[in-house]
XYZ file of N, CA and C in Angstrom:
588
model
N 92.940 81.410 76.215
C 92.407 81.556 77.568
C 91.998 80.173 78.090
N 92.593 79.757 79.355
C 92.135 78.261 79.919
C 90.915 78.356 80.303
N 89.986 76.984 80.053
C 88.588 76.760 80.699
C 88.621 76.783 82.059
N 87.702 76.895 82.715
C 87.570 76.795 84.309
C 88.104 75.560 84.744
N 87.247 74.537 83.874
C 87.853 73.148 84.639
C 89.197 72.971 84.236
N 90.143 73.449 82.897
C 91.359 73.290 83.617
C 92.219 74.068 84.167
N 91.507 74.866 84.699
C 92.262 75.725 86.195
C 92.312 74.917 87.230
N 90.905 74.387 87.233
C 90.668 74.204 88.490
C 91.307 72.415 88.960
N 91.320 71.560 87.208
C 92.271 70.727 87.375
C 93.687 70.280 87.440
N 94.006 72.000 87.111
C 95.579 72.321 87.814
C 96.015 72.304 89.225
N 94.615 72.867 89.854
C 95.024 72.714 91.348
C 95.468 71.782 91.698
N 96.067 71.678 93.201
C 96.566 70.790 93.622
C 95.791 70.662 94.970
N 95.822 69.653 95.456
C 95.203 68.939 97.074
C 95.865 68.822 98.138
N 96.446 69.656 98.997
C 97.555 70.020 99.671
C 97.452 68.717 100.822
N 98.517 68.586 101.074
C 98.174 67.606 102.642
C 97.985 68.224 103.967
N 96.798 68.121 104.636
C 96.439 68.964 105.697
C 97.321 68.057 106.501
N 98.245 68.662 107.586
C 99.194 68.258 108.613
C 98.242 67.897 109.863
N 98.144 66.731 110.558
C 98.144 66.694 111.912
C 98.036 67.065 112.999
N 97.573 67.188 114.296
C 97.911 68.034 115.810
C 99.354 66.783 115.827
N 100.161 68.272 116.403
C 101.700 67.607 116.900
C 102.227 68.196 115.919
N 102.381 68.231 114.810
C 102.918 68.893 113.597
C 103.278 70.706 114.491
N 104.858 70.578 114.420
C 105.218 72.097 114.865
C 104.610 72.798 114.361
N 104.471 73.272 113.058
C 103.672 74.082 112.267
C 102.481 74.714 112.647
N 101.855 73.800 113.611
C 100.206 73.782 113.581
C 100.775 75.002 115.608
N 101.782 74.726 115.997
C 102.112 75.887 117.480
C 102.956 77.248 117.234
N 103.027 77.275 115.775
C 104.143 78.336 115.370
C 103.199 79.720 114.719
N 103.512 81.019 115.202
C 102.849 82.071 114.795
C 103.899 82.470 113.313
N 102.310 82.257 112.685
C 102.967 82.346 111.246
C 103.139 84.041 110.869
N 103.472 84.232 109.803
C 104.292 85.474 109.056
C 103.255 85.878 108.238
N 102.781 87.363 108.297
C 102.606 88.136 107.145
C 103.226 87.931 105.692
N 102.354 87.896 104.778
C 102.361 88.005 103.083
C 102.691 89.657 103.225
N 103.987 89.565 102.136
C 104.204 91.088 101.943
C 103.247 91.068 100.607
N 103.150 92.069 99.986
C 102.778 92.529 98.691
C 103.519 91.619 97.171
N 104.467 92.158 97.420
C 105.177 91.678 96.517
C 105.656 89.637 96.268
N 105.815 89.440 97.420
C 105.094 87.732 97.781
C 103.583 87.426 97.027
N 102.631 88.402 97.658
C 101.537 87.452 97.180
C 101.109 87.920 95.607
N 101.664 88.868 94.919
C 101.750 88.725 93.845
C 102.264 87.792 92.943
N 103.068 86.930 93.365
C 103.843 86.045 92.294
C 102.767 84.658 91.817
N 103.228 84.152 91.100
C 102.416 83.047 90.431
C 102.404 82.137 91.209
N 103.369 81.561 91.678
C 103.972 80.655 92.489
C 102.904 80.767 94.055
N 102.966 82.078 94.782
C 101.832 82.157 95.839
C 100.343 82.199 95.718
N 100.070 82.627 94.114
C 98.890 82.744 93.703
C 98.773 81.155 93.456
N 99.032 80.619 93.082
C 99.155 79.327 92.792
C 98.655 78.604 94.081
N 99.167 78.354 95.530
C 99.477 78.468 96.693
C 97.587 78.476 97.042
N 97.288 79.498 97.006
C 95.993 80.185 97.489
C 95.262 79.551 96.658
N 95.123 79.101 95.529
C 94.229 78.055 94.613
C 94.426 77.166 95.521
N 95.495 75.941 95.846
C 95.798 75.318 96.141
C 94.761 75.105 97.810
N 95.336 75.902 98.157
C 94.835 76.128 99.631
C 92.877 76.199 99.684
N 92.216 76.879 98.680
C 90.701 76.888 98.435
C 90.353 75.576 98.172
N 91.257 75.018 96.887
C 91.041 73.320 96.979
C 91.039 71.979 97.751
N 91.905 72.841 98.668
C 92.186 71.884 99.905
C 90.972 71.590 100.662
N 90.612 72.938 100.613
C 89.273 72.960 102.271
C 88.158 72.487 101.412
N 88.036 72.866 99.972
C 86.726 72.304 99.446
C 87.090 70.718 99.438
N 87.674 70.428 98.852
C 87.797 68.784 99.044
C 87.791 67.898 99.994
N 88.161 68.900 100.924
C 88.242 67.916 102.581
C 87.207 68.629 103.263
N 85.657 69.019 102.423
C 84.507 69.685 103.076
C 84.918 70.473 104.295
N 85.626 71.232 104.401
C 85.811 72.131 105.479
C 85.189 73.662 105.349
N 84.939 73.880 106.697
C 84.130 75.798 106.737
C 85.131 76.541 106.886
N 86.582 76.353 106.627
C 87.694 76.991 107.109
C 89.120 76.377 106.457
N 89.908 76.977 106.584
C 91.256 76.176 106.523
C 92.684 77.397 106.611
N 93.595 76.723 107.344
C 94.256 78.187 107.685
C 95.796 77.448 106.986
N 96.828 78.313 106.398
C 97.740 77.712 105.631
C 98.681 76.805 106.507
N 98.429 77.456 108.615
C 99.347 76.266 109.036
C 99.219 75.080 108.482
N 97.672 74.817 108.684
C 97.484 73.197 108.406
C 97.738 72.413 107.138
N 98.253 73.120 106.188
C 99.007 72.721 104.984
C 100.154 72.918 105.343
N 101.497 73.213 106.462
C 102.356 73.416 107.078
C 103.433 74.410 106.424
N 102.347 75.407 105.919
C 102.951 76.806 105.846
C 102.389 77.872 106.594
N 103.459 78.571 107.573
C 103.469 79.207 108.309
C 103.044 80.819 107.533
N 102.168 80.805 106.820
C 102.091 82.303 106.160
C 100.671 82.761 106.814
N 100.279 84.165 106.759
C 98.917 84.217 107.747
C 97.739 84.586 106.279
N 97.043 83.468 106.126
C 96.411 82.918 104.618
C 95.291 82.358 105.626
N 93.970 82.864 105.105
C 93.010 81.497 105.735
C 92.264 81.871 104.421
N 91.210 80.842 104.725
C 90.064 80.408 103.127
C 89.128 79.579 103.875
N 87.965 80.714 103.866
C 86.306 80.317 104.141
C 85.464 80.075 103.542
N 84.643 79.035 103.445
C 84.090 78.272 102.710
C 82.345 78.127 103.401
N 81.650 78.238 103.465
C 80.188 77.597 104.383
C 79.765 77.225 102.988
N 79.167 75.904 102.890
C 78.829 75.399 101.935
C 77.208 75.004 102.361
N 75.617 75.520 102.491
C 74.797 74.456 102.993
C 74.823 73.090 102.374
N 75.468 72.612 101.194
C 75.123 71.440 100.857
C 76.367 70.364 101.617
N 77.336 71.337 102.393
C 77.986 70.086 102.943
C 77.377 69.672 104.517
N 77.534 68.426 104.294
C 76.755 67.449 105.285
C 77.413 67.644 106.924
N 78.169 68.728 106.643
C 79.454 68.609 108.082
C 78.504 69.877 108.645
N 78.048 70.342 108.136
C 77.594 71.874 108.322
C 76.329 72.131 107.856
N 75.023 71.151 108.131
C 73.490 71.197 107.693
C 73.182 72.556 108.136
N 72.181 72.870 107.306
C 71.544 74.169 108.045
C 72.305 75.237 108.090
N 73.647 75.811 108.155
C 74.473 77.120 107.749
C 73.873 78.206 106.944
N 73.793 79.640 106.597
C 73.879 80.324 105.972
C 74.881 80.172 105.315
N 74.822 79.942 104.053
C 76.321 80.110 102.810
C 77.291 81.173 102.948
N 78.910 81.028 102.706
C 79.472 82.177 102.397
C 80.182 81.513 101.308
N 80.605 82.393 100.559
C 81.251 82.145 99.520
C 82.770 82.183 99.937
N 83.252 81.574 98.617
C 84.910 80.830 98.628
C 85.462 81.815 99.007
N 85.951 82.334 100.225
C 87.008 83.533 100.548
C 88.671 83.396 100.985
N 89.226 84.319 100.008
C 90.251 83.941 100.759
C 91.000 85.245 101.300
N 91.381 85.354 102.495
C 92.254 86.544 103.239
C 93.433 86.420 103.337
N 94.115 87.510 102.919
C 95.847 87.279 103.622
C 95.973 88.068 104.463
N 96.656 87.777 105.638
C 97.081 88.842 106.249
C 95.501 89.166 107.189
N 94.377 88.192 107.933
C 93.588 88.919 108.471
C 93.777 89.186 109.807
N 92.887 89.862 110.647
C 92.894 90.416 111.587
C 91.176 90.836 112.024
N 91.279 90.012 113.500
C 89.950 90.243 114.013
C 90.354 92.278 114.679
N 89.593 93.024 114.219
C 89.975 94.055 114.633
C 88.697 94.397 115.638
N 87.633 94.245 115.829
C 86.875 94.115 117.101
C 86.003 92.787 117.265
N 85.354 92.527 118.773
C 84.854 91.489 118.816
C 83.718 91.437 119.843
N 82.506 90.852 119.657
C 81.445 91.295 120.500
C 81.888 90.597 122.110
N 81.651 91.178 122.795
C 81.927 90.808 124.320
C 80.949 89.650 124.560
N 79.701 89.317 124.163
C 79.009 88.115 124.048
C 79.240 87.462 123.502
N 79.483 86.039 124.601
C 79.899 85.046 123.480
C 79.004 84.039 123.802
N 78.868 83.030 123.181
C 78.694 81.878 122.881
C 79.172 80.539 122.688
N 79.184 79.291 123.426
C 79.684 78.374 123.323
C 78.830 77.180 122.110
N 79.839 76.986 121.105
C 79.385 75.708 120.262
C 80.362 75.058 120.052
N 79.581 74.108 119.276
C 80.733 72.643 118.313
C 81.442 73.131 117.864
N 82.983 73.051 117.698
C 83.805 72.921 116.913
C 85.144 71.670 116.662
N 85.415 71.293 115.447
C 86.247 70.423 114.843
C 87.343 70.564 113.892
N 87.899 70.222 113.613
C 89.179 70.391 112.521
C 89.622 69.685 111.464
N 90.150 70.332 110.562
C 90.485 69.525 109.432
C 91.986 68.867 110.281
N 92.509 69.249 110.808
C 93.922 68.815 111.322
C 93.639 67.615 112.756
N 92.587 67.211 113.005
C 92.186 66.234 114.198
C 91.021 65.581 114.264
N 90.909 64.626 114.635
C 89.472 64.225 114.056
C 88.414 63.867 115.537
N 89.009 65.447 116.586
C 88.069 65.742 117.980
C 86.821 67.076 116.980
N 86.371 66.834 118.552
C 85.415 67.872 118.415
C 85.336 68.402 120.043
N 84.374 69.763 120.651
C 84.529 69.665 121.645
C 83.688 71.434 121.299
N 83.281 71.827 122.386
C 82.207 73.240 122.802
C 82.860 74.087 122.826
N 83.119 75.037 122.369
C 83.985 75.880 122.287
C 83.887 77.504 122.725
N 83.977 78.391 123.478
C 83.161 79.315 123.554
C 83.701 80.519 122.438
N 83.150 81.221 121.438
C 83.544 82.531 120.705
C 82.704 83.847 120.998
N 83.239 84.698 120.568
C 82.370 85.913 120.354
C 80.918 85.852 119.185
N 80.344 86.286 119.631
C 79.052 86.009 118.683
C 79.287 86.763 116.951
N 79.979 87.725 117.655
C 79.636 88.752 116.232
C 81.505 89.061 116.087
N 82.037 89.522 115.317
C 83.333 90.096 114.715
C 83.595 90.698 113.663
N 84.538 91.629 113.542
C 84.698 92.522 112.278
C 86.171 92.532 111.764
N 86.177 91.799 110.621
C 87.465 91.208 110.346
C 88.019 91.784 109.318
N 89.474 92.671 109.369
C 90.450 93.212 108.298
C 91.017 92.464 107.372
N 91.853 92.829 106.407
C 92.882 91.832 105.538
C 93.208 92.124 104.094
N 93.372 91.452 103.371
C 93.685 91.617 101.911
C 92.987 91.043 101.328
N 92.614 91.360 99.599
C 91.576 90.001 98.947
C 93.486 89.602 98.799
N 92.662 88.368 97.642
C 94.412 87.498 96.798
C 95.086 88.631 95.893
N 94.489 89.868 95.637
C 94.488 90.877 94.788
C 95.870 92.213 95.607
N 95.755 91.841 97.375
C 96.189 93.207 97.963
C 95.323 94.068 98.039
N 94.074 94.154 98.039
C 93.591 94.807 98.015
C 92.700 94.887 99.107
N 92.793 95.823 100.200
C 92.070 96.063 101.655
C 90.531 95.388 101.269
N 90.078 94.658 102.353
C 89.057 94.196 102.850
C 88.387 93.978 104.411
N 87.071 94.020 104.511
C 86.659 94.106 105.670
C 85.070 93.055 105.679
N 85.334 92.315 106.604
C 84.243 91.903 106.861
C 83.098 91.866 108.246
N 82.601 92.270 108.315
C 81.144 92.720 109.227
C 80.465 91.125 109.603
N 80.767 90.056 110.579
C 80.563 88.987 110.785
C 79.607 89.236 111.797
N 78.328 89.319 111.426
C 76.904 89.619 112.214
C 76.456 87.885 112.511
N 76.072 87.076 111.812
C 76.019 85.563 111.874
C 77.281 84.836 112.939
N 77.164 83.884 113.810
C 77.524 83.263 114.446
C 78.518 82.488 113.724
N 77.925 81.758 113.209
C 78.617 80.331 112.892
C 80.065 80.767 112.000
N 79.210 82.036 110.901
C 80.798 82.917 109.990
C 81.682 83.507 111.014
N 81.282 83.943 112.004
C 82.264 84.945 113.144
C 83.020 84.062 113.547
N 82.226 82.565 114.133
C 83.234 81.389 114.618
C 84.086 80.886 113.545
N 84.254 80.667 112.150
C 85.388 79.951 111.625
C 85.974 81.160 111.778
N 85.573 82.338 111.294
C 86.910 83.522 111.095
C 87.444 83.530 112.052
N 87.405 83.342 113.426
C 88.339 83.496 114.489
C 88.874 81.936 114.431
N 88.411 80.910 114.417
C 88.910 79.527 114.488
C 90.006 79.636 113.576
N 90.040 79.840 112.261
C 91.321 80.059 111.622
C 92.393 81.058 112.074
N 92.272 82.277 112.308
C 92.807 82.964 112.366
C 93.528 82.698 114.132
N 92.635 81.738 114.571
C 93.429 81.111 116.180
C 94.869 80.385 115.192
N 94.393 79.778 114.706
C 95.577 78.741 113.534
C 96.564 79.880 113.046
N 96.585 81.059 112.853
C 97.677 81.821 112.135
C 98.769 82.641 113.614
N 97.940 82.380 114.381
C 98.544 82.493 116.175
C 99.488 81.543 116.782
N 99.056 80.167 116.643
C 99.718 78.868 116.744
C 98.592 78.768 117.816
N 97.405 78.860 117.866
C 96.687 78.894 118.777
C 95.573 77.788 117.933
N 95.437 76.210 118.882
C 93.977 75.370 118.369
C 92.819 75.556 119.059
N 91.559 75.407 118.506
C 90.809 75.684 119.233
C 90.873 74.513 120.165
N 91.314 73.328 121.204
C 90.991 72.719 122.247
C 91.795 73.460 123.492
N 92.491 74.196 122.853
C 93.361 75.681 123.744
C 92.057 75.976 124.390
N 91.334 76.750 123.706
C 89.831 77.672 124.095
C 89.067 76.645 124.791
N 88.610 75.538 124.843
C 87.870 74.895 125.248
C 87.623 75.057 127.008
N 86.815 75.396 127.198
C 86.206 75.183 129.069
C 85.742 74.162 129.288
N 84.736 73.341 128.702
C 84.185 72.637 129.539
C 84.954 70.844 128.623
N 86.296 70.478 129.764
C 86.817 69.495 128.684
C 86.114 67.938 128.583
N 85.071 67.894 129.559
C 84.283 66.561 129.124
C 84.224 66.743 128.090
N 83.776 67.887 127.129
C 82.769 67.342 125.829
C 84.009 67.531 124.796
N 85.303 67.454 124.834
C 86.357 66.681 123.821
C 86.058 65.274 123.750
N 85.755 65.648 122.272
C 85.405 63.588 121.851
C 86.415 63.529 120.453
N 86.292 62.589 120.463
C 86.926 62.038 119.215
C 85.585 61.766 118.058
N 85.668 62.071 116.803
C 84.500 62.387 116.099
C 83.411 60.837 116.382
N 83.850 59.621 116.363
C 83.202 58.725 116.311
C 82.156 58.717 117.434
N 82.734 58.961 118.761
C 82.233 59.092 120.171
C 81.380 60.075 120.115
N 81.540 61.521 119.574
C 80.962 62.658 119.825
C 79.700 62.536 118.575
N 79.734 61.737 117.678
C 78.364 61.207 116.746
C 77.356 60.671 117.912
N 77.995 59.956 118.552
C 77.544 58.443 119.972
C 76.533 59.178 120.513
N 77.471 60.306 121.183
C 77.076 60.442 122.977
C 76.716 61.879 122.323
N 77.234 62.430 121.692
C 76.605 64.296 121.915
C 76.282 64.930 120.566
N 76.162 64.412 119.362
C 75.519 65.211 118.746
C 73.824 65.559 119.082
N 73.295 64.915 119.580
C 72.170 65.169 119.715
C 71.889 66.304 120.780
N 70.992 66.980 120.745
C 71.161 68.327 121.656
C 70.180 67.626 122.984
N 69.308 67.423 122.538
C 68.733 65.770 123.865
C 69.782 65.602 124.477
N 70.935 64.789 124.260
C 71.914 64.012 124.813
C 72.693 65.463 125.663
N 72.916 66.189 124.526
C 73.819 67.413 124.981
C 73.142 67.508 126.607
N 72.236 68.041 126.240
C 71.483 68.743 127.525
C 71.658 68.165 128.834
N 71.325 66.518 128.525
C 71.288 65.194 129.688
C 72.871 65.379 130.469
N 73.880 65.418 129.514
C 75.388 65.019 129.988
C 75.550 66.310 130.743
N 75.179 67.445 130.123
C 76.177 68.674 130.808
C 74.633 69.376 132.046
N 74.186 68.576 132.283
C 73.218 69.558 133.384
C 74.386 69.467 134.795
């Protein structure tokens, strides 16, 4: 039986693709059953959890490794520095999800990408209730009462659409490029000053 660490030093570190990358505008494909059973896709989905943990991400959807399969993997970590203050979720991964309802209140916040290095206000639904598979096939549902979890689950699952979040964006002053948006708007002071 292999130790954890060398499972986990089997993984591999996928290369997250770019904005412009076709991949990242293309509505990707359902995992049949028999697909995500094999070693080779299971393999894939390690791969893909390693990705987003290594490149500290709250999300990661398989476009941005430039496979078109509908795969995302959620991560809220409080100890990563991208994401202070979060409620934790643990390493998840969905195939095949689906926002199947969504609260009519929404909310506009920060959001950023592993595939661009903007940021910009984004408006989502506050709350969502999300279908899918574990890595197993096996039906799952999640009850996304917390904000910040409701926003990656739809932020990825925009990615399995061919849909980015600067698509969603309304108000396009506050697209920055991460260096600028440290500058001028992380601060909610500043926020407040620019957008009155």
């Amino acid at each position: 039986m292999p130790l954890a660490r060398d499972i986990i030093a089997a993984m591999a570190i996928l290369k997250v693709i770019r904005l412009g990358h076709p991949a990242l505008r293309t509505k990707s494909k359902e995992v049949d059953r028999k697909e995500l059973s094999t070693k080779f896709f299971q393999k894939f989905l390690d791969d893909l959890a390693k990705t987003c943990v290594k490149n500290s991400g709250a999300g990661i959807a398989a476009p941005q490794v430039g496979k078109n399969k509908r795969v995302i993997v959620v991560h809220v970590d409080p100890k990563n520095p991208r994401y202070p203050n979060k409620k934790p979720f643990p390493l998840t991964i969905v195939v095949n999800p689906k926002v199947l309802k969504k609260s009519k209140i929404t909310k506009e916040d920060w959001e950023g990408d592993l595939s661009v290095g903007i940021r910009a206000l984004v408006p989502r639904s506050k709350t969502c209730i999300v279908t899918g598979l574990d890595r197993l096939g096996k039906p799952v549902t999640y009850r996304l009462d917390y904000g910040f979890h409701a926003r990656v689950f739809q932020h990825e699952i925009d990615h399995l659409n061919g849909i980015f979040f600067i698509d969603r964006v309304k108000r396009k002053e506050t697209l920055s490029e991460l260096k600028e948006w440290k500058r001028y708007w992380k601060n909610k002071k500043m926020l407040r000053s620019r957008l009155k």
